[in-house]
PDB file of C-alpha atoms in Angstrom:
ATOM      1  CA  MET A1124      29.763 104.042 -61.927  1.00 50.00           C
ATOM      2  CA  ARG A1125      30.035 102.461 -58.551  1.00 55.00           C
ATOM      3  CA  GLY A1126      27.090 100.123 -57.724  1.00 53.00           C
ATOM      4  CA  LYS A1127      24.851 100.868 -54.804  1.00 56.00           C
ATOM      5  CA  ARG A1128      25.263  98.621 -51.753  1.00 55.00           C
ATOM      6  CA  SER A1129      21.959  96.982 -50.725  1.00 62.00           C
ATOM      7  CA  ALA A1130      21.184  96.262 -47.058  1.00 67.00           C
ATOM      8  CA  PHE A1131      18.233  95.695 -44.738  1.00 66.00           C
ATOM      9  CA  THR A1132      17.021  98.674 -42.855  1.00 78.00           C
ATOM     10  CA  LEU A1133      16.359  98.429 -39.131  1.00 74.00           C
ATOM     11  CA  ILE A1134      12.626  98.478 -39.763  1.00 78.00           C
ATOM     12  CA  GLU A1135      12.894  95.620 -42.243  1.00 70.00           C
ATOM     13  CA  LEU A1136      14.893  93.561 -39.755  1.00 76.00           C
ATOM     14  CA  LEU A1137      12.329  94.183 -37.048  1.00 79.00           C
ATOM     15  CA  VAL A1138       9.552  93.083 -39.386  1.00 77.00           C
ATOM     16  CA  VAL A1139      11.394  89.854 -40.233  1.00 78.00           C
ATOM     17  CA  VAL A1140      12.081  89.140 -36.562  1.00 81.00           C
ATOM     18  CA  SER A1141       8.412  89.761 -35.731  1.00 80.00           C
ATOM     19  CA  ILE A1142       7.259  87.396 -38.485  1.00 82.00           C
ATOM     20  CA  VAL A1143       9.636  84.660 -37.300  1.00 83.00           C
ATOM     21  CA  ALA A1144       8.423  85.099 -33.725  1.00 81.00           C
ATOM     22  CA  ILE A1145       4.766  84.854 -34.817  1.00 81.00           C
ATOM     23  CA  LEU A1146       5.457  81.714 -36.874  1.00 75.00           C
ATOM     24  CA  ALA A1147       7.306  80.148 -33.945  1.00 75.00           C
ATOM     25  CA  ALA A1148       4.434  80.971 -31.591  1.00 76.00           C
ATOM     26  CA  LEU A1149       2.028  79.295 -33.999  1.00 71.00           C
ATOM     27  CA  ALA A1150       4.268  76.261 -34.542  1.00 70.00           C
ATOM     28  CA  VAL A1151       4.976  75.406 -30.891  1.00 69.00           C
ATOM     29  CA  PRO A1152       1.368  74.522 -29.938  1.00 69.00           C
ATOM     30  CA  ALA A1153       1.040  72.460 -33.107  1.00 61.00           C
ATOM     31  CA  LEU A1154       4.263  70.591 -32.326  1.00 65.00           C
ATOM     32  CA  ASN A1155       3.143  70.008 -28.740  1.00 66.00           C
ATOM     33  CA  ALA A1156      -0.201  68.675 -29.936  1.00 66.00           C
ATOM     34  CA  ALA A1157       1.517  66.367 -32.410  1.00 72.00           C
ATOM     35  CA  ASN A1158       3.834  65.123 -29.666  1.00 79.00           C
ATOM     36  CA  ARG A1159       0.883  64.410 -27.377  1.00 78.00           C
ATOM     37  CA  GLN A1160      -0.896  62.530 -30.139  1.00 86.00           C
ATOM     38  CA  ALA A1161       2.237  60.488 -30.790  1.00 89.00           C
ATOM     39  CA  GLN A1162       2.538  59.615 -27.094  1.00 90.00           C
ATOM     40  CA  THR A1163      -1.125  58.574 -26.987  1.00 94.00           C
ATOM     41  CA  ALA A1164      -0.617  56.314 -30.000  1.00 95.00           C
ATOM     42  CA  GLN A1165       2.590  54.823 -28.555  1.00 95.00           C
ATOM     43  CA  CYS A1166       0.830  54.101 -25.261  1.00 96.00           C
ATOM     44  CA  ALA A1167      -2.086  52.435 -27.060  1.00 97.00           C
ATOM     45  CA  THR A1168       0.363  50.308 -29.056  1.00 96.00           C
ATOM     46  CA  LYS A1169       2.083  49.194 -25.863  1.00 96.00           C
ATOM     47  CA  LEU A1170      -1.242  48.234 -24.317  1.00 97.00           C
ATOM     48  CA  LYS A1171      -2.227  46.229 -27.395  1.00 98.00           C
ATOM     49  CA  SER A1172       1.098  44.380 -27.226  1.00 97.00           C
ATOM     50  CA  LEU A1173       0.500  43.609 -23.553  1.00 98.00           C
ATOM     51  CA  GLY A1174      -2.978  42.361 -24.386  1.00 98.00           C
ATOM     52  CA  ALA A1175      -1.622  40.054 -27.091  1.00 98.00           C
ATOM     53  CA  ALA A1176       1.025  38.704 -24.701  1.00 98.00           C
ATOM     54  CA  ILE A1177      -1.590  38.062 -22.011  1.00 98.00           C
ATOM     55  CA  SER A1178      -3.709  36.189 -24.548  1.00 97.00           C
ATOM     56  CA  LEU A1179      -0.730  34.003 -25.528  1.00 97.00           C
ATOM     57  CA  TYR A1180      -0.034  33.373 -21.842  1.00 97.00           C
ATOM     58  CA  THR A1181      -3.593  32.127 -21.288  1.00 97.00           C
ATOM     59  CA  ILE A1182      -3.301  29.713 -24.204  1.00 96.00           C
ATOM     60  CA  GLU A1183      -0.405  27.947 -22.479  1.00 96.00           C
ATOM     61  CA  ASN A1184      -1.943  28.130 -18.990  1.00 96.00           C
ATOM     62  CA  GLN A1185      -5.323  26.452 -19.356  1.00 94.00           C
ATOM     63  CA  GLY A1186      -7.005  29.748 -20.141  1.00 94.00           C
ATOM     64  CA  GLU A1187      -5.994  31.353 -16.835  1.00 95.00           C
ATOM     65  CA  LEU A1188      -4.946  34.978 -16.704  1.00 97.00           C
ATOM     66  CA  PRO A1189      -1.660  35.971 -15.040  1.00 97.00           C
ATOM     67  CA  ARG A1190      -1.787  37.364 -11.519  1.00 95.00           C
ATOM     68  CA  SER A1191      -0.688  40.724 -10.164  1.00 94.00           C
ATOM     69  CA  TRP A1192       1.092  41.340  -6.861  1.00 91.00           C
ATOM     70  CA  HIS A1193      -2.359  41.243  -5.255  1.00 89.00           C
ATOM     71  CA  SER A1194      -2.265  37.452  -5.259  1.00 90.00           C
ATOM     72  CA  ALA A1195       0.806  36.211  -7.168  1.00 91.00           C
ATOM     73  CA  GLY A1196       2.997  35.687  -4.110  1.00 89.00           C
ATOM     74  CA  ALA A1197       0.359  33.684  -2.288  1.00 88.00           C
ATOM     75  CA  HIS A1198       0.103  31.367  -5.278  1.00 88.00           C
ATOM     76  CA  ARG A1199       3.891  31.191  -5.794  1.00 92.00           C
ATOM     77  CA  GLN A1200       3.669  32.856  -9.152  1.00 93.00           C
ATOM     78  CA  SER A1201       5.404  35.818 -10.724  1.00 93.00           C
ATOM     79  CA  GLY A1202       3.546  39.083 -11.210  1.00 94.00           C
ATOM     80  CA  TRP A1203       1.772  39.560 -14.513  1.00 97.00           C
ATOM     81  CA  ALA A1204       4.596  41.623 -16.043  1.00 96.00           C
ATOM     82  CA  ALA A1205       7.239  38.946 -15.507  1.00 95.00           C
ATOM     83  CA  SER A1206       4.755  36.212 -16.450  1.00 96.00           C
ATOM     84  CA  ILE A1207       4.027  37.645 -19.888  1.00 97.00           C
ATOM     85  CA  ALA A1208       7.537  38.954 -20.659  1.00 97.00           C
ATOM     86  CA  PRO A1209       8.505  35.825 -22.677  1.00 97.00           C
ATOM     87  CA  TYR A1210       5.448  36.387 -24.897  1.00 97.00           C
ATOM     88  CA  LEU A1211       6.750  39.868 -25.680  1.00 97.00           C
ATOM     89  CA  GLY A1212       9.901  38.362 -27.163  1.00 95.00           C
ATOM     90  CA  VAL A1213      11.975  38.905 -24.014  1.00 95.00           C
ATOM     91  CA  THR A1214      14.646  36.280 -23.358  1.00 94.00           C
ATOM     92  CA  ASP A1215      15.458  34.709 -19.982  1.00 92.00           C
ATOM     93  CA  GLU A1216      18.851  36.410 -20.086  1.00 94.00           C
ATOM     94  CA  GLN A1217      17.217  39.814 -20.523  1.00 94.00           C
ATOM     95  CA  ILE A1218      14.835  39.131 -17.650  1.00 90.00           C
ATOM     96  CA  GLN A1219      17.693  38.138 -15.363  1.00 91.00           C
ATOM     97  CA  ASN A1220      20.310  40.706 -16.391  1.00 94.00           C
ATOM     98  CA  ASN A1221      18.394  43.687 -17.740  1.00 92.00           C
ATOM     99  CA  TRP A1222      14.956  43.693 -16.185  1.00 91.00           C
ATOM    100  CA  ALA A1223      15.032  47.480 -15.761  1.00 89.00           C
ATOM    101  CA  GLY A1224      15.501  47.901 -19.507  1.00 91.00           C
ATOM    102  CA  VAL A1225      12.769  45.369 -20.297  1.00 93.00           C
ATOM    103  CA  PHE A1226      10.453  47.088 -17.854  1.00 92.00           C
ATOM    104  CA  ASP A1227      11.012  50.533 -19.365  1.00 90.00           C
ATOM    105  CA  GLN A1228      10.445  49.229 -22.869  1.00 92.00           C
ATOM    106  CA  HIS A1229       7.228  47.309 -22.249  1.00 94.00           C
ATOM    107  CA  PHE A1230       5.598  48.392 -18.993  1.00 94.00           C
ATOM    108  CA  ARG A1231       6.132  52.141 -18.902  1.00 92.00           C
ATOM    109  CA  SER A1232       3.969  54.626 -20.785  1.00 91.00           C
ATOM    110  CA  PRO A1233       5.736  57.375 -22.789  1.00 88.00           C
ATOM    111  CA  THR A1234       3.874  59.884 -20.587  1.00 85.00           C
ATOM    112  CA  ASP A1235       5.283  58.389 -17.375  1.00 82.00           C
ATOM    113  CA  SER A1236       8.146  60.431 -15.965  1.00 74.00           C
ATOM    114  CA  SER A1237       8.639  58.370 -12.795  1.00 71.00           C
ATOM    115  CA  GLU A1238      12.239  57.394 -12.129  1.00 69.00           C
ATOM    116  CA  GLU A1239      11.742  54.380  -9.870  1.00 64.00           C
ATOM    117  CA  SER A1240      11.868  51.777 -12.623  1.00 64.00           C
ATOM    118  CA  PRO A1241      11.481  48.810 -12.496  1.00 64.00           C
ATOM    119  CA  PHE A1242       9.057  49.171  -9.601  1.00 77.00           C
ATOM    120  CA  ILE A1243       6.703  51.907 -10.795  1.00 90.00           C
ATOM    121  CA  TYR A1244       4.177  50.510 -13.267  1.00 93.00           C
ATOM    122  CA  SER A1245       2.374  52.644 -15.839  1.00 94.00           C
ATOM    123  CA  TYR A1246      -0.291  49.985 -16.295  1.00 96.00           C
ATOM    124  CA  GLY A1247      -2.353  48.157 -13.695  1.00 97.00           C
ATOM    125  CA  MET A1248      -4.397  44.989 -14.006  1.00 97.00           C
ATOM    126  CA  ASN A1249      -8.059  44.872 -13.080  1.00 97.00           C
ATOM    127  CA  VAL A1250      -8.001  42.939  -9.797  1.00 94.00           C
ATOM    128  CA  HIS A1251     -11.418  41.361 -10.427  1.00 94.00           C
ATOM    129  CA  PHE A1252      -9.665  38.598 -12.380  1.00 93.00           C
ATOM    130  CA  GLU A1253      -7.845  37.265  -9.328  1.00 91.00           C
ATOM    131  CA  LEU A1254      -9.863  38.114  -6.236  1.00 84.00           C
ATOM    132  CA  ASP A1255     -10.128  35.540  -3.479  1.00 73.00           C
ATOM    133  CA  PRO A1256     -13.882  34.939  -3.095  1.00 63.00           C
ATOM    134  CA  ASN A1257     -13.375  33.974   0.548  1.00 66.00           C
ATOM    135  CA  GLY A1258     -11.621  37.180   1.491  1.00 68.00           C
ATOM    136  CA  ASP A1259     -12.796  39.942  -0.814  1.00 73.00           C
ATOM    137  CA  ASP A1260     -16.185  41.607  -0.667  1.00 70.00           C
ATOM    138  CA  TYR A1261     -17.430  42.851  -4.016  1.00 72.00           C
ATOM    139  CA  VAL A1262     -20.522  42.849  -6.206  1.00 72.00           C
ATOM    140  CA  GLY A1263     -20.819  39.438  -7.794  1.00 71.00           C
ATOM    141  CA  GLN A1264     -19.167  37.494  -4.962  1.00 73.00           C
ATOM    142  CA  PRO A1265     -18.306  34.637  -4.944  1.00 69.00           C
ATOM    143  CA  ALA A1266     -17.841  34.653  -8.736  1.00 77.00           C
ATOM    144  CA  THR A1267     -14.299  34.904 -10.079  1.00 80.00           C
ATOM    145  CA  TRP A1268     -13.078  35.319 -13.609  1.00 90.00           C
ATOM    146  CA  ARG A1269      -9.706  33.582 -13.659  1.00 91.00           C
ATOM    147  CA  ARG A1270     -10.178  32.269 -17.199  1.00 92.00           C
ATOM    148  CA  LEU A1271     -10.857  34.234 -20.355  1.00 91.00           C
ATOM    149  CA  GLN A1272     -13.786  32.056 -21.364  1.00 91.00           C
ATOM    150  CA  GLN A1273     -15.530  32.877 -18.071  1.00 91.00           C
ATOM    151  CA  ILE A1274     -15.755  36.600 -18.831  1.00 94.00           C
ATOM    152  CA  PRO A1275     -19.277  37.380 -20.096  1.00 94.00           C
ATOM    153  CA  ARG A1276     -18.531  40.522 -22.128  1.00 96.00           C
ATOM    154  CA  PRO A1277     -14.843  40.688 -23.096  1.00 97.00           C
ATOM    155  CA  THR A1278     -15.460  43.638 -25.463  1.00 97.00           C
ATOM    156  CA  ARG A1279     -16.851  45.743 -22.591  1.00 98.00           C
ATOM    157  CA  THR A1280     -14.649  44.670 -19.659  1.00 98.00           C
ATOM    158  CA  ILE A1281     -11.397  46.478 -18.888  1.00 98.00           C
ATOM    159  CA  LEU A1282      -8.293  44.352 -18.356  1.00 98.00           C
ATOM    160  CA  LEU A1283      -5.466  46.909 -18.032  1.00 98.00           C
ATOM    161  CA  ALA A1284      -5.487  50.654 -17.503  1.00 98.00           C
ATOM    162  CA  GLN A1285      -3.099  53.512 -16.838  1.00 97.00           C
ATOM    163  CA  THR A1286      -2.456  53.691 -13.126  1.00 95.00           C
ATOM    164  CA  ARG A1287      -0.999  56.349 -10.869  1.00 92.00           C
ATOM    165  CA  PRO A1288       2.697  55.780 -10.075  1.00 86.00           C
ATOM    166  CA  ILE A1289       2.779  53.693  -6.914  1.00 84.00           C
ATOM    167  CA  MET A1290       5.564  51.324  -5.856  1.00 82.00           C
ATOM    168  CA  PHE A1291       4.650  47.791  -6.996  1.00 82.00           C
ATOM    169  CA  GLY A1292       1.257  49.178  -8.094  1.00 89.00           C
ATOM    170  CA  ASP A1293       0.661  46.691 -10.894  1.00 95.00           C
ATOM    171  CA  HIS A1294      -3.051  46.280 -10.146  1.00 96.00           C
ATOM    172  CA  LEU A1295      -6.167  48.346  -9.558  1.00 96.00           C
ATOM    173  CA  MET A1296      -8.387  47.573  -6.551  1.00 93.00           C
ATOM    174  CA  CYS A1297     -11.458  48.646  -8.471  1.00 94.00           C
ATOM    175  CA  HIS A1298     -13.757  46.349  -6.492  1.00 92.00           C
ATOM    176  CA  LEU A1299     -13.391  48.856  -3.615  1.00 91.00           C
ATOM    177  CA  TRP A1300     -14.362  51.933  -5.613  1.00 95.00           C
ATOM    178  CA  ASN A1301     -17.570  53.508  -4.358  1.00 92.00           C
ATOM    179  CA  SER A1302     -17.369  56.845  -6.174  1.00 95.00           C
ATOM    180  CA  ILE A1303     -15.880  58.443  -9.247  1.00 97.00           C
ATOM    181  CA  ASP A1304     -13.363  60.178  -7.001  1.00 97.00           C
ATOM    182  CA  ALA A1305     -12.056  56.786  -5.865  1.00 97.00           C
ATOM    183  CA  ALA A1306     -11.494  55.805  -9.480  1.00 97.00           C
ATOM    184  CA  LYS A1307      -9.751  59.091 -10.245  1.00 97.00           C
ATOM    185  CA  ASN A1308      -7.503  58.649  -7.232  1.00 96.00           C
ATOM    186  CA  ALA A1309      -6.303  55.251  -8.517  1.00 97.00           C
ATOM    187  CA  LEU A1310      -6.093  55.952 -12.242  1.00 97.00           C
ATOM    188  CA  ASN A1311      -3.813  58.186 -14.255  1.00 96.00           C
ATOM    189  CA  HIS A1312      -7.055  59.231 -15.874  1.00 96.00           C
ATOM    190  CA  GLU A1313      -5.835  62.436 -17.521  1.00 95.00           C
ATOM    191  CA  ALA A1314      -2.633  61.049 -19.016  1.00 94.00           C
ATOM    192  CA  HIS A1315      -3.675  61.993 -22.549  1.00 95.00           C
ATOM    193  CA  ASN A1316      -5.245  65.433 -22.651  1.00 92.00           C
ATOM    194  CA  GLY A1317      -7.905  64.676 -20.052  1.00 95.00           C
ATOM    195  CA  ARG A1318      -8.374  61.036 -21.013  1.00 96.00           C
ATOM    196  CA  ALA A1319      -6.478  57.744 -20.728  1.00 97.00           C
ATOM    197  CA  ASN A1320      -6.000  54.502 -22.631  1.00 98.00           C
ATOM    198  CA  TYR A1321      -7.872  51.375 -21.517  1.00 98.00           C
ATOM    199  CA  LEU A1322      -7.196  47.821 -22.711  1.00 98.00           C
ATOM    200  CA  PHE A1323     -10.264  45.596 -22.882  1.00 98.00           C
ATOM    201  CA  VAL A1324     -10.256  41.836 -22.436  1.00 98.00           C
ATOM    202  CA  ASP A1325     -10.745  41.188 -26.162  1.00 97.00           C
ATOM    203  CA  GLY A1326      -7.525  43.096 -26.907  1.00 97.00           C
ATOM    204  CA  HIS A1327      -8.783  46.419 -28.231  1.00 97.00           C
ATOM    205  CA  VAL A1328      -7.815  49.792 -26.706  1.00 98.00           C
ATOM    206  CA  GLU A1329     -10.041  52.830 -26.195  1.00 98.00           C
ATOM    207  CA  LEU A1330      -9.137  56.399 -25.259  1.00 98.00           C
ATOM    208  CA  LEU A1331     -11.769  57.342 -22.671  1.00 98.00           C
ATOM    209  CA  ALA A1332     -12.634  59.755 -19.920  1.00 98.00           C
ATOM    210  CA  VAL A1333     -12.802  58.000 -16.554  1.00 98.00           C
ATOM    211  CA  GLU A1334     -16.541  58.730 -16.338  1.00 97.00           C
ATOM    212  CA  GLN A1335     -17.011  56.565 -19.420  1.00 97.00           C
ATOM    213  CA  THR A1336     -15.668  53.555 -17.515  1.00 98.00           C
ATOM    214  CA  PHE A1337     -17.096  54.015 -14.031  1.00 97.00           C
ATOM    215  CA  ALA A1338     -20.117  56.069 -12.974  1.00 96.00           C
ATOM    216  CA  PRO A1339     -22.035  54.529 -10.041  1.00 93.00           C
ATOM    217  CA  SER A1340     -24.885  57.021 -10.298  1.00 92.00           C
ATOM    218  CA  GLN A1341     -25.506  55.832 -13.856  1.00 94.00           C
ATOM    219  CA  GLU A1342     -24.926  52.148 -13.042  1.00 93.00           C
ATOM    220  CA  LEU A1343     -21.914  52.142 -15.344  1.00 96.00           C
ATOM    221  CA  ASN A1344     -19.053  49.797 -14.422  1.00 97.00           C
ATOM    222  CA  LEU A1345     -16.707  48.435 -17.082  1.00 98.00           C
ATOM    223  CA  TRP A1346     -14.424  46.962 -14.427  1.00 97.00           C
ATOM    224  CA  ASN A1347     -16.608  44.301 -12.825  1.00 94.00           C
ATOM    225  CA  PRO A1348     -17.133  41.527 -15.412  1.00 94.00           C
ATOM    226  CA  GLU A1349     -20.589  40.849 -13.977  1.00 91.00           C
ATOM    227  CA  LEU A1350     -21.723  44.450 -14.365  1.00 93.00           C
ATOM    228  CA  ALA A1351     -19.990  45.513 -17.569  1.00 95.00           C
ATOM    229  CA  ARG A1352     -22.434  46.429 -20.311  1.00 90.00           C
TER     230      ARG A1352
END
């Protein structure tokens, strides 16, 4: 006897295709969520590395923090990124010949799609650590916090944060903020599903909503070392 030839019917094929489509629809959001979580973790790791490098820099510079473009030129210093690069394991040759590559590796967040490297920073320094007391008006004047040991609450004071992509925007003029909208305008505050990573002076990183860092109506300010609680 000749054996019967088995084959899928059209209905069976349609059922299989439907099941595959449903599984794919369920898998895509999960994969996207996992990718976002991975990016958040990678960004936090980068910030922790920057914090460690800044700490090493202060050890060799009498406790002083590096400066951003807000004041580095006036003091004949490099910006904070170039200043701490050697403490990230970057060689002089890499700095001179492949700064764009160094910049992308260490100073760009995985969520940053800007193409103007090495001039668009993903992270900005809190400008309170370098303000000129004779020229800047801010709460706490004329106090400055150039050295780590001068900062009253290092566990509650923000050092670096995710900034909006602005040319040479390696610092945050948070002493000028007078509303939550001003903070939102300066920060990439929704980089990670409505929140962003913040590096504190003591080296730890927190994933926070911007309102958890700055809310004038609630007298909350984690940016000004004198007001941070």
